[in-house]
Amino acid sequence: MAQLGSGRCQMHEVNEQRSRRYNECARPAKRPKECKLDKRAYSVPTGQQVRKPATSLYENSSESSDDEEDNVLDKSERCIEREKHRGRECQRDRQRAASPETVSSGRTGRYPDDSVREQERCAEREKHRGRECQRDRQRERCAEREKHRGRECQRDRQRASPEVVSSGRTGRYPDGSVREQERCIEREKHRGRECQRDRQRASPEVVSSGRIGRCPEGSIREQGKETAKEESEDSFDQRKPSLDGKEKKAPRNDLEDFVEQATPSLEAKGEEANEAHEDPLDQRKPSLYSKGKKTTKKGSEASQEHKEKKGFANGQKYKLKEIEDDMFNLKSMKMNLKEFEALDVYACKIPVKSSVDKLVHELLQYASSDLEKVRVLWIWICCHIEYDVKGYHNKDLKSSESTDVMKSGKAVCAGYSGLFCQMCSIAGIECTEIEGYSKGYNYDVGKKFKGDADHSWNAVFLEGKWHFLDSTWGAGHVNETCTKFTYKYVEFYFFTHPTLFINNHFPMEEKWQLISPRISLKIFENMLFRTGDFYDLGLAYIHPDVQVVSTVNGRVIINIECTYPTLFMYSLDDKKDCAMMTLTKYGMKLEVLPDKTKDHKLKIYAKLWNAEDEAYSFVCAYLVKCDTIDESFKLPKAFHNPLGPSWLTESKGLLQPSHTEPLIYCDNGQCTVRFMLVKDLSFTSKLSCEEVNLSDEVMRNHVFKTQQGNWVEFKIQLPQSGLYVFTIFAKDKANPSPTHDHVCEYFISCTNQNVHWPVFPKIYTSWTEGCELIEPLTGILPQYELVKFKLKIPHVRKVQVYGKTACPLNMTKDGYWEGSCNTQDSKHLNVGVSDKMFDTKFTFALQYEVEDT
């Protein structure tokens, strides 16, 4: 009986706990106020329907629907009903297991013979119900967290919406920062991952194992690691499309050791094998990697290291740090270019042999697969064979025999493809030569193809498919007159995807297009001419995608999208002042305005922003047909592209521009350009116009700079109508050099013929950073008039305006110096400042001119 009494006390405590749970579940769920929930439901293990927050960046609704509120209330009611049902079951179980009458009579529910076992079953059922309640509460907490995240998402979308950004109201990021939208997207992704982890924690399997929410044993940390690992694998799979081919193994350590340790022996072998070709061969070998692993001639180590860096910069080679992932989209077989690094360096170090067989045998020493065999043969040819420019012009001087090509180190396209085909045959690789038309480096845009083929390349058969290679174009390029060859390795032409290869290679036999559907020669002729550097630099999209374009209202607009920050140049018939170029986020917009009605050749060049090489690479070309000229808008001669603010301006320390477009229209002749600063900079500026005949000093006085805190502001008053070029220069204040760098440039257009603004007051050295002028802004004051002054000059004790008499200014509560002065019988009014209270010496900060009556 004592034991039964103790059981009743325990059961009483359980009842009190149940009552508290009933009260918690009976609390109505709060109605979401700021997040509109997604109508698409996803199933959970218990059959409940939980709604995800909307993830659209353009969702503007800030209230939940009535249906959603009803669903929340219904869920709370179902929860209360389940708790009541469980409470009734618990009560029946306790009556069966604990009452003396039931135990003495042997009637213990469905288990009449064993009351002790019945109590154990009751306790187990209570534990099970407790776990169910725990899961319900966990799901409710997850739903509440999702609502909270949804409200945060809504606020982020409001900050990043185009209307808010254009108006300058972006929450904690004023003036429409470009980076705000990126931060919002990143936060939504992070919240999505948190929601996924919450749902995993609330699942029955996780709850039953004791790993829920912030439970012990580091379960959350383990789930986070597994989730992060799965996400990284998913993103990797999405980034690298599935192509035919096996997974590549990493290079063996013996090959890496050979590259690092056996260089002296290789050099000695090269000297013994071919002394006559040693010097030109070493000069021709390009560097393939930024690590600078290449064979060099004897000399000082410092000079050789400099040559290695210079060779890599000039070659531009792989750019593995920038375009490693994108290369998977350009290849016809899945491969990892970094796994070829040691093998490529080895191929470049192998000198010329007495026969092709011996050369191939040594090259294949460390190649373990067919792909590696093809790779090492390709790299050797690209590093050792240069284009025979003399043989191109004189057929009697050229030879396509493989042995002659190997020993001379020179060949035309037939020599390249013939040598590669023979080397593959020796290596046991199925290879063929293909002939056809090509758009080479000296291709004339708009050319019509006819007659015999003008180029040859190769295709190899690996893993059930044919793959294209062009070792001629992979080795380098010639100039437009084909009189000089430049070594410049182009990775793009190794196993190029057929849909990209057809852009500048048209085979004579239709079957070698390897695409479906096949294209005609006419379509090939009108396809936009892209070079291999277009893809090697990570350029992803260009519009229009045809090589012959016509002007509309006297202009043509070209848009290019990139994967990485890229700088661009252009030439229109060798002129560089016929277009407006603006840099977009990882892209470029080029607005071409020809000055003559005829056919123009437009060439576009590009280079990666952080590339060591300062040279731009030729990437594409257009034929621009101009029938009309826009007479209403003519570009000035003195301007520099790119125009307007961009990521390049941000990299120099200027953020949140007041004008995001390169062309500013101001009919009243006044405008203000403003930037937020993230660097400690000093500024100068220049205003010029071909239609205004004023000196540079006078034009400078039409711009008034104010720099306060981390903001700089340029107020501009135009002397008359016209198209002006406004250029901003800056330099780091810690830099002792007096030279300022070009940071941003605008066009300012004013068509109002009645505009005639005077200059601003002249500025002296005492007008320093932190000074602010409220009035008068005009630098020319009327005669016989009382002029009011209001300005801010920090760190001074006295301020006076000097005219015929001295007029002291008084400090106001808001930190401005205010006062009035008469212009009577004065030619100038000067604002003087003093650092000491009782000092009679003043230094000038501003000077005003008084109109001559």
GROMACS .gro file of C-alpha atoms in nm, residues 134-318:
model
  185
  134GLN     CA    1   0.842   1.738  -2.759
  135ARG     CA    2   0.830   1.702  -3.139
  136ASP     CA    3   0.517   1.919  -3.155
  137ARG     CA    4   0.682   2.193  -2.955
  138GLN     CA    5   0.996   2.165  -3.166
  139ARG     CA    6   0.791   2.203  -3.486
  140GLU     CA    7   0.617   2.508  -3.338
  141ARG     CA    8   0.951   2.665  -3.252
  142CYS     CA    9   1.077   2.593  -3.604
  143ALA     CA   10   0.765   2.750  -3.751
  144GLU     CA   11   0.812   3.056  -3.530
  145ARG     CA   12   1.175   3.088  -3.638
  146GLU     CA   13   1.070   3.058  -4.003
  147LYS     CA   14   0.815   3.337  -3.952
  148HIS     CA   15   1.087   3.554  -3.797
  149ARG     CA   16   1.320   3.482  -4.086
  150GLY     CA   17   1.040   3.558  -4.325
  151ARG     CA   18   0.995   3.900  -4.168
  152GLU     CA   19   1.369   3.961  -4.202
  153CYS     CA   20   1.351   3.848  -4.566
  154GLN     CA   21   1.066   4.093  -4.627
  155ARG     CA   22   1.266   4.381  -4.483
  156ASP     CA   23   1.570   4.283  -4.689
  157ARG     CA   24   1.362   4.267  -5.006
  158GLN     CA   25   1.222   4.611  -4.930
  159ARG     CA   26   1.574   4.748  -4.884
  160ALA     CA   27   1.698   4.583  -5.204
  161SER     CA   28   1.395   4.654  -5.425
  162PRO     CA   29   1.465   4.869  -5.734
  163GLU     CA   30   1.233   5.145  -5.610
  164VAL     CA   31   1.403   5.170  -5.272
  165VAL     CA   32   1.752   5.149  -5.419
  166SER     CA   33   1.676   5.419  -5.674
  167SER     CA   34   1.536   5.646  -5.404
  168GLY     CA   35   1.838   5.595  -5.183
  169ARG     CA   36   1.640   5.435  -4.893
  170THR     CA   37   1.808   5.104  -4.827
  171GLY     CA   38   1.788   5.060  -4.452
  172ARG     CA   39   2.135   5.056  -4.306
  173TYR     CA   40   2.287   5.107  -4.646
  174PRO     CA   41   2.186   5.458  -4.760
  175ASP     CA   42   2.195   5.599  -5.110
  176GLY     CA   43   2.121   5.274  -5.287
  177SER     CA   44   2.441   5.078  -5.243
  178VAL     CA   45   2.492   4.818  -5.514
  179ARG     CA   46   2.609   4.566  -5.254
  180GLU     CA   47   2.280   4.571  -5.062
  181GLN     CA   48   2.105   4.334  -5.303
  182GLU     CA   49   2.396   4.089  -5.277
  183ARG     CA   50   2.381   4.093  -4.898
  184CYS     CA   51   2.004   4.031  -4.904
  185ILE     CA   52   2.043   3.731  -5.134
  186GLU     CA   53   2.323   3.589  -4.918
  187ARG     CA   54   2.115   3.630  -4.602
  188GLU     CA   55   1.818   3.452  -4.762
  189LYS     CA   56   2.041   3.158  -4.857
  190HIS     CA   57   2.174   3.142  -4.500
  191ARG     CA   58   1.820   3.148  -4.358
  192GLY     CA   59   1.718   2.873  -4.600
  193ARG     CA   60   1.997   2.652  -4.469
  194GLU     CA   61   1.891   2.726  -4.109
  195CYS     CA   62   1.531   2.632  -4.193
  196GLN     CA   63   1.649   2.304  -4.339
  197ARG     CA   64   1.850   2.224  -4.028
  198ASP     CA   65   1.551   2.313  -3.805
  199ARG     CA   66   1.327   2.076  -3.997
  200GLN     CA   67   1.588   1.801  -3.967
  201ARG     CA   68   1.612   1.859  -3.591
  202ALA     CA   69   1.232   1.841  -3.558
  203SER     CA   70   1.199   1.511  -3.748
  204PRO     CA   71   1.093   1.197  -3.548
  205GLU     CA   72   1.429   1.027  -3.606
  206VAL     CA   73   1.625   1.319  -3.462
  207VAL     CA   74   1.386   1.363  -3.168
  208SER     CA   75   1.385   0.995  -3.083
  209SER     CA   76   1.764   0.989  -3.080
  210GLY     CA   77   1.774   1.282  -2.839
  211ARG     CA   78   1.937   1.522  -3.092
  212ILE     CA   79   1.687   1.806  -3.112
  213GLY     CA   80   1.742   2.179  -3.123
  214ARG     CA   81   2.027   2.262  -2.892
  215CYS     CA   82   2.042   1.924  -2.722
  216PRO     CA   83   2.366   1.778  -2.577
  217GLU     CA   84   2.633   1.561  -2.741
  218GLY     CA   85   2.711   1.816  -3.012
  219SER     CA   86   2.431   1.696  -3.240
  220ILE     CA   87   2.375   2.039  -3.391
  221ARG     CA   88   2.740   2.079  -3.473
  222GLU     CA   89   2.746   1.739  -3.641
  223GLN     CA   90   2.430   1.814  -3.841
  224GLY     CA   91   2.574   2.152  -3.945
  225LYS     CA   92   2.892   1.989  -4.069
  226GLU     CA   93   2.700   1.725  -4.264
  227THR     CA   94   2.468   1.989  -4.413
  228ALA     CA   95   2.759   2.212  -4.513
  229LYS     CA   96   2.933   1.915  -4.670
  230GLU     CA   97   2.621   1.818  -4.867
  231GLU     CA   98   2.570   2.179  -4.981
  232SER     CA   99   2.931   2.209  -5.096
  233GLU     CA  100   2.899   1.883  -5.289
  234ASP     CA  101   2.571   1.994  -5.445
  235SER     CA  102   2.713   2.330  -5.547
  236PHE     CA  103   3.019   2.155  -5.692
  237ASP     CA  104   2.798   1.921  -5.895
  238GLN     CA  105   2.587   2.209  -6.024
  239ARG     CA  106   2.894   2.410  -6.115
  240LYS     CA  107   3.051   2.125  -6.311
  241PRO     CA  108   2.809   1.976  -6.566
  242SER     CA  109   2.808   1.606  -6.621
  243LEU     CA  110   3.023   1.523  -6.923
  244ASP     CA  111   3.138   1.191  -7.055
  245GLY     CA  112   3.465   1.081  -6.900
  246LYS     CA  113   3.620   0.910  -6.601
  247GLU     CA  114   3.726   1.071  -6.281
  248LYS     CA  115   4.088   1.181  -6.304
  249LYS     CA  116   4.345   1.069  -6.048
  250ALA     CA  117   4.595   1.308  -5.896
  251PRO     CA  118   4.949   1.311  -6.041
  252ARG     CA  119   5.189   1.068  -5.879
  253ASN     CA  120   5.452   1.191  -5.640
  254ASP     CA  121   5.732   1.052  -5.856
  255LEU     CA  122   5.636   1.288  -6.139
  256GLU     CA  123   5.631   1.586  -5.904
  257ASP     CA  124   5.968   1.484  -5.762
  258PHE     CA  125   6.100   1.454  -6.114
  259VAL     CA  126   5.988   1.805  -6.204
  260GLU     CA  127   6.150   1.954  -5.894
  261GLN     CA  128   6.468   1.747  -5.874
  262ALA     CA  129   6.558   1.637  -6.226
  263THR     CA  130   6.568   1.979  -6.393
  264PRO     CA  131   6.952   1.996  -6.414
  265SER     CA  132   6.974   1.655  -6.580
  266LEU     CA  133   6.706   1.750  -6.830
  267GLU     CA  134   6.893   2.066  -6.917
  268ALA     CA  135   7.212   1.869  -6.967
  269LYS     CA  136   7.032   1.625  -7.195
  270GLY     CA  137   6.888   1.913  -7.392
  271GLU     CA  138   7.233   2.061  -7.444
  272GLU     CA  139   7.377   1.731  -7.561
  273ALA     CA  140   7.085   1.653  -7.790
  274ASN     CA  141   7.060   1.983  -7.973
  275GLU     CA  142   7.309   2.257  -7.900
  276ALA     CA  143   7.226   2.441  -8.220
  277HIS     CA  144   6.865   2.497  -8.111
  278GLU     CA  145   6.929   2.563  -7.742
  279ASP     CA  146   6.902   2.940  -7.738
  280PRO     CA  147   6.601   2.990  -7.965
  281LEU     CA  148   6.424   2.698  -7.803
  282ASP     CA  149   6.463   2.843  -7.454
  283GLN     CA  150   6.340   3.179  -7.578
  284ARG     CA  151   6.037   3.021  -7.736
  285LYS     CA  152   5.926   2.815  -7.435
  286PRO     CA  153   5.634   2.985  -7.261
  287SER     CA  154   5.562   2.964  -6.892
  288LEU     CA  155   5.239   2.773  -6.824
  289TYR     CA  156   5.180   2.841  -6.455
  290SER     CA  157   5.196   3.125  -6.213
  291LYS     CA  158   5.432   2.925  -5.995
  292GLY     CA  159   5.704   2.989  -6.250
  293LYS     CA  160   5.810   2.627  -6.305
  294LYS     CA  161   6.002   2.633  -6.631
  295THR     CA  162   6.348   2.566  -6.768
  296THR     CA  163   6.575   2.868  -6.791
  297LYS     CA  164   6.920   2.937  -6.929
  298LYS     CA  165   7.226   3.003  -6.716
  299GLY     CA  166   7.240   3.337  -6.546
  300SER     CA  167   7.163   3.509  -6.220
  301GLU     CA  168   6.873   3.362  -6.022
  302ALA     CA  169   6.712   3.702  -5.973
  303SER     CA  170   6.699   3.779  -6.343
  304GLN     CA  171   6.562   3.433  -6.424
  305GLU     CA  172   6.289   3.471  -6.163
  306HIS     CA  173   6.195   3.805  -6.316
  307LYS     CA  174   6.177   3.641  -6.661
  308GLU     CA  175   5.953   3.366  -6.529
  309LYS     CA  176   5.706   3.615  -6.384
  310LYS     CA  177   5.721   3.823  -6.700
  311GLY     CA  178   5.663   3.518  -6.918
  312PHE     CA  179   5.357   3.419  -6.722
  313ALA     CA  180   5.218   3.772  -6.732
  314ASN     CA  181   5.268   3.802  -7.108
  315GLY     CA  182   5.128   3.456  -7.176
  316GLN     CA  183   4.818   3.487  -6.955
  317LYS     CA  184   4.812   3.104  -6.974
  318TYR     CA  185   4.555   2.921  -6.767
   0.00000   0.00000   0.00000
